[in-house]
């Protein structure tokens, strides 16, 4: 368990040096005012609008995205005058600028009515940074929720998964998989800067959110209703991750942090000796599969001994020890240059290492009872230690050639590693009965990179239309080298003896996944004047998305041919040697299965047309249709013979027309009523279709080549009110109808426990969301700075089967129909659906002191984890209460100290199986511990000291 502290000391030294330089400069610099100007009715950016500071010559014009920047503003309080052709003039009073700081002021303009005199709207300055997210939400064409970078910074969020827990109707499973409106991650989709991403998880459909460091994120937006300009493959939500863009002037941010966990640090944990670069989550070759091992079984003992001798890593047994404390580092640098037009860049990187240790109870029932007690298939006590590494980088370049044209290039790379040590001991009651000890060392790397180029163009000569285009190449990788597992039986005298015939649980497993994706899309918006001189537009576009996956796995297993206790009671390091194999005591062979390797490709062609049309004063219609053509091919093959298994190949070619209709009625300037109808899809993922089997010490997981897509009909209604810039009160209602929903089923055969995705027949899901975010100063002036936020989601669902319905299952050999009567419970809720989710936030901010305090609470109702069959109960994850606290304090010289406490209640993670007339089995339970972390951040801006200039073009 090596660690290095050199980067920590270097970063501390750099911060101290920069802080000293910044102190001398900061007093003399002026400030910046920036923001976005949008259409009050549609939320569209206003291009070429003028934002001027009254009484000065300072000001800026808005760019193609509606953004403006006014630099070199002396400290003081000002009034902004905002004008644009066709819009009512607006004055923003009491805009306070502090030296060396950036003030964000977003502005909404209304279309000018035909009056003789100029219309002037006077408003107060909005100093709340999250107001930008609420403005975008208020003018959005969809039912959506967003969380800004500022809100993320107030929570103890290390990655996007932590941040998403605060969004209305969202819960997070396993710290990385997003559940929206009670629907599992397979019913959600993820975009990075408007581009779909491949997933490095072979078992999951969605991109894991723990891959995205919080410091790289500008905004997380969850779209809950479908419009034709978005992909049609989601039912819960489309999560759009926006990374940070380049700044207006020189920027340097850096931070270092450390933390501990009550359950992990100071405990007598377990671990093992790995590679030299494990600190960065990269295997240095210690665990890699030897390159010269040809696939295929070896017949003689000498051949098997030669095979084993090529594996130089002979570490099998966990050892006791302490785990290192958590560490985090980040740095960002950016600037903008005037080369005849604004040209900017941002480079950002982060590294975080964390450790966890817990003691788990794991059980699985049989249908029988003995002396009134429930018999168990297994009953394990488990020590589970994990060292995780997350690092990533972002490079963003942008050029604003003129206010009407912008081109940007982004590159993002994220790398995540989980280094797991596990020791499970307890009752095993399957083919034989006794106390076993299973030990596993598992190192799992995941990586995701994406290169994107995008352009935005406002073309006056082409009907005043706007064209957006984007192209991207992405790749997801998953690398699992040398997953080592051993299983021993405990003898009556307390000694441990090698347990034969445990398959992959006595051996080594290697897998490698590469998922490449490329896509290109274009959107063309054409404005026109609708009824009553309302501003309307037609939008059309298309998308081509290509994916290609190569997956390979290799298995090597040990079995014994002797009953000699002197041999079989040896440690794995002593037993698994070429000498024992050569002498005939052990057999070591390549046990790779015929379906362990597959190639797959997917192609989606899409085109759409939609209209955004004001029908009457205050009533807006957004609707149209999207056409999607889907072509998927998956072919498993035998890596030894290269023979293709055409009997289990998948060849799907389907087309869908997905309609959408949204009505938005503007009850007032701050209040909307929304209604929406749409049809969407959820397609099976490569791994769900692949007939590949993964084993662990408890169960096996299969794919299912017989899966078909899920078709969903969606209905939504939302009322929302935005009393002030950072406040919202909303109520939403939804109903969803599913045809062929995909869920995880238990499939029990022989002595094995298996889990597999399969199609149910029908399902419905319906519920309500309530949200409240309000400043408390309106109740009592003494509560200025305090804010309260709360959201509640209530969901009900039901899966139904006909009496004669069958479920298509892959049983490891072929595809066979099973009667739905084998299901333990019919009807039942959808898998993954919680009946309620509650988030609550209490915050306090004092700008004079530079102090911020945020208390966050989250709880979800019990949710179905796995569907039971053949009388075995369904497995439910029980409610878990989470309470987090963050305290941030600004210090001189641009420094900020942040203290975070996570999981203060240390609520138990608990999965249960409940028999209808019998006991409740705690199938899995553990405590995660309380975590405390502290970080020191440094923020430096350097503004050019220029003379006052006439209005100049703004930029983002």
mmCIF file of C-alpha atoms in Angstrom, residues 349-493:
data_model
loop_
_atom_site.group_PDB
_atom_site.id
_atom_site.type_symbol
_atom_site.label_atom_id
_atom_site.label_comp_id
_atom_site.label_asym_id
_atom_site.label_seq_id
_atom_site.Cartn_x
_atom_site.Cartn_y
_atom_site.Cartn_z
ATOM 1 C CA UNK A 349 -6.967 18.591 -14.031
ATOM 2 C CA UNK A 350 -7.756 16.765 -10.818
ATOM 3 C CA UNK A 351 -6.671 13.705 -8.864
ATOM 4 C CA UNK A 352 -8.418 12.109 -5.897
ATOM 5 C CA UNK A 353 -7.537 8.980 -3.957
ATOM 6 C CA UNK A 354 -9.865 7.502 -1.366
ATOM 7 C CA UNK A 355 -10.092 4.349 0.733
ATOM 8 C CA UNK A 356 -13.015 2.460 2.207
ATOM 9 C CA UNK A 357 -13.342 -0.521 4.515
ATOM 10 C CA UNK A 358 -16.449 -2.207 5.768
ATOM 11 C CA UNK A 359 -17.639 -5.461 7.302
ATOM 12 C CA UNK A 360 -20.679 -6.930 5.550
ATOM 13 C CA UNK A 361 -23.236 -9.625 6.245
ATOM 14 C CA UNK A 362 -24.426 -11.501 3.133
ATOM 15 C CA UNK A 363 -27.115 -14.188 3.038
ATOM 16 C CA UNK A 364 -29.333 -15.938 0.520
ATOM 17 C CA UNK A 365 -32.289 -18.166 1.483
ATOM 18 C CA UNK A 366 -33.448 -21.631 0.500
ATOM 19 C CA UNK A 367 -37.134 -22.525 0.395
ATOM 20 C CA UNK A 368 -36.826 -25.015 3.253
ATOM 21 C CA UNK A 369 -36.791 -24.610 7.027
ATOM 22 C CA UNK A 370 -35.124 -26.667 9.748
ATOM 23 C CA UNK A 371 -36.466 -26.564 13.304
ATOM 24 C CA UNK A 372 -38.414 -23.433 12.426
ATOM 25 C CA UNK A 373 -35.351 -21.599 11.135
ATOM 26 C CA UNK A 374 -34.956 -20.542 7.503
ATOM 27 C CA UNK A 375 -32.336 -22.573 5.676
ATOM 28 C CA UNK A 376 -29.718 -20.549 3.849
ATOM 29 C CA UNK A 377 -27.893 -21.201 0.607
ATOM 30 C CA UNK A 378 -25.036 -19.116 1.958
ATOM 31 C CA UNK A 379 -24.332 -17.018 5.047
ATOM 32 C CA UNK A 380 -21.124 -14.984 4.823
ATOM 33 C CA UNK A 381 -19.284 -12.439 6.933
ATOM 34 C CA UNK A 382 -17.272 -10.287 4.542
ATOM 35 C CA UNK A 383 -14.348 -7.920 4.940
ATOM 36 C CA UNK A 384 -14.338 -5.511 2.007
ATOM 37 C CA UNK A 385 -11.542 -2.979 1.458
ATOM 38 C CA UNK A 386 -11.207 -0.750 -1.562
ATOM 39 C CA UNK A 387 -8.764 1.893 -2.726
ATOM 40 C CA UNK A 388 -10.188 4.162 -5.411
ATOM 41 C CA UNK A 389 -8.493 6.614 -7.714
ATOM 42 C CA UNK A 390 -10.220 9.226 -9.862
ATOM 43 C CA UNK A 391 -8.380 11.645 -12.071
ATOM 44 C CA UNK A 392 -9.240 13.582 -15.148
ATOM 45 C CA UNK A 393 -8.365 16.460 -17.384
ATOM 46 C CA UNK A 394 -10.157 18.981 -19.546
ATOM 47 C CA UNK A 395 -8.922 21.218 -22.327
ATOM 48 C CA UNK A 396 -11.330 23.749 -23.828
ATOM 49 C CA UNK A 397 -10.558 26.135 -26.698
ATOM 50 C CA UNK A 398 -12.929 28.676 -28.160
ATOM 51 C CA UNK A 399 -12.863 31.354 -30.807
ATOM 52 C CA UNK A 400 -15.535 34.046 -31.215
ATOM 53 C CA UNK A 401 -14.705 35.150 -34.758
ATOM 54 C CA UNK A 402 -17.520 37.705 -34.582
ATOM 55 C CA UNK A 403 -20.670 38.051 -32.497
ATOM 56 C CA UNK A 404 -22.522 35.736 -34.897
ATOM 57 C CA UNK A 405 -19.977 32.927 -35.171
ATOM 58 C CA UNK A 406 -18.280 30.744 -32.569
ATOM 59 C CA UNK A 407 -16.229 27.552 -32.816
ATOM 60 C CA UNK A 408 -15.137 25.516 -29.800
ATOM 61 C CA UNK A 409 -12.976 22.461 -29.268
ATOM 62 C CA UNK A 410 -13.063 20.335 -26.130
ATOM 63 C CA UNK A 411 -11.102 17.344 -24.985
ATOM 64 C CA UNK A 412 -12.036 15.427 -21.840
ATOM 65 C CA UNK A 413 -10.323 12.427 -20.264
ATOM 66 C CA UNK A 414 -11.403 10.712 -17.054
ATOM 67 C CA UNK A 415 -9.868 7.660 -15.416
ATOM 68 C CA UNK A 416 -11.281 5.703 -12.472
ATOM 69 C CA UNK A 417 -9.892 2.680 -10.653
ATOM 70 C CA UNK A 418 -11.259 0.453 -7.898
ATOM 71 C CA UNK A 419 -8.664 -1.763 -6.230
ATOM 72 C CA UNK A 420 -10.620 -4.261 -4.144
ATOM 73 C CA UNK A 421 -9.568 -6.754 -1.490
ATOM 74 C CA UNK A 422 -12.250 -9.077 -0.160
ATOM 75 C CA UNK A 423 -12.387 -11.875 2.384
ATOM 76 C CA UNK A 424 -15.698 -13.766 2.723
ATOM 77 C CA UNK A 425 -16.178 -16.541 5.257
ATOM 78 C CA UNK A 426 -19.230 -18.510 6.320
ATOM 79 C CA UNK A 427 -21.773 -21.204 5.531
ATOM 80 C CA UNK A 428 -21.869 -22.609 1.998
ATOM 81 C CA UNK A 429 -24.868 -24.882 1.361
ATOM 82 C CA UNK A 430 -25.117 -25.814 -2.292
ATOM 83 C CA UNK A 431 -23.482 -28.850 -3.939
ATOM 84 C CA UNK A 432 -21.736 -29.505 -0.607
ATOM 85 C CA UNK A 433 -22.203 -28.004 2.828
ATOM 86 C CA UNK A 434 -19.629 -26.467 5.112
ATOM 87 C CA UNK A 435 -17.776 -23.341 6.154
ATOM 88 C CA UNK A 436 -15.782 -21.807 3.312
ATOM 89 C CA UNK A 437 -13.388 -18.905 2.945
ATOM 90 C CA UNK A 438 -13.321 -17.047 -0.360
ATOM 91 C CA UNK A 439 -10.638 -14.426 -0.964
ATOM 92 C CA UNK A 440 -10.516 -12.148 -3.990
ATOM 93 C CA UNK A 441 -8.124 -9.479 -5.263
ATOM 94 C CA UNK A 442 -9.668 -7.357 -7.996
ATOM 95 C CA UNK A 443 -8.230 -4.359 -9.842
ATOM 96 C CA UNK A 444 -10.617 -2.565 -12.202
ATOM 97 C CA UNK A 445 -9.690 0.377 -14.423
ATOM 98 C CA UNK A 446 -12.245 2.446 -16.328
ATOM 99 C CA UNK A 447 -11.456 5.287 -18.683
ATOM 100 C CA UNK A 448 -13.463 7.623 -20.866
ATOM 101 C CA UNK A 449 -12.190 10.214 -23.308
ATOM 102 C CA UNK A 450 -14.036 12.422 -25.738
ATOM 103 C CA UNK A 451 -12.831 14.887 -28.334
ATOM 104 C CA UNK A 452 -15.433 17.340 -29.601
ATOM 105 C CA UNK A 453 -15.640 20.210 -32.043
ATOM 106 C CA UNK A 454 -18.731 22.374 -32.322
ATOM 107 C CA UNK A 455 -19.857 25.500 -34.110
ATOM 108 C CA UNK A 456 -22.648 28.019 -33.595
ATOM 109 C CA UNK A 457 -23.585 30.434 -36.360
ATOM 110 C CA UNK A 458 -26.232 33.117 -36.669
ATOM 111 C CA UNK A 459 -26.797 33.789 -40.376
ATOM 112 C CA UNK A 460 -28.863 36.875 -41.131
ATOM 113 C CA UNK A 461 -28.874 36.199 -44.882
ATOM 114 C CA UNK A 462 -30.420 32.756 -44.344
ATOM 115 C CA UNK A 463 -33.790 33.898 -42.940
ATOM 116 C CA UNK A 464 -31.985 35.064 -39.807
ATOM 117 C CA UNK A 465 -31.530 31.422 -38.867
ATOM 118 C CA UNK A 466 -29.103 29.756 -36.481
ATOM 119 C CA UNK A 467 -27.056 26.646 -37.264
ATOM 120 C CA UNK A 468 -25.438 24.513 -34.576
ATOM 121 C CA UNK A 469 -23.222 21.582 -35.491
ATOM 122 C CA UNK A 470 -21.024 19.193 -33.552
ATOM 123 C CA UNK A 471 -18.806 16.225 -34.180
ATOM 124 C CA UNK A 472 -17.207 13.947 -31.618
ATOM 125 C CA UNK A 473 -15.056 10.889 -31.237
ATOM 126 C CA UNK A 474 -15.216 9.082 -27.896
ATOM 127 C CA UNK A 475 -13.843 5.919 -26.395
ATOM 128 C CA UNK A 476 -14.662 4.007 -23.221
ATOM 129 C CA UNK A 477 -12.310 1.377 -21.835
ATOM 130 C CA UNK A 478 -12.638 -1.158 -19.070
ATOM 131 C CA UNK A 479 -9.625 -3.194 -18.066
ATOM 132 C CA UNK A 480 -9.771 -5.927 -15.432
ATOM 133 C CA UNK A 481 -6.380 -7.641 -15.175
ATOM 134 C CA UNK A 482 -5.765 -10.732 -13.080
ATOM 135 C CA UNK A 483 -8.858 -10.960 -10.913
ATOM 136 C CA UNK A 484 -7.582 -13.627 -8.480
ATOM 137 C CA UNK A 485 -9.942 -15.719 -6.387
ATOM 138 C CA UNK A 486 -9.444 -18.711 -4.042
ATOM 139 C CA UNK A 487 -11.910 -20.859 -2.089
ATOM 140 C CA UNK A 488 -11.003 -23.065 0.892
ATOM 141 C CA UNK A 489 -13.148 -25.274 3.176
ATOM 142 C CA UNK A 490 -12.657 -25.090 6.919
ATOM 143 C CA UNK A 491 -11.925 -28.420 8.562
ATOM 144 C CA UNK A 492 -13.180 -29.474 12.008
ATOM 145 C CA UNK A 493 -9.763 -28.705 13.508
#
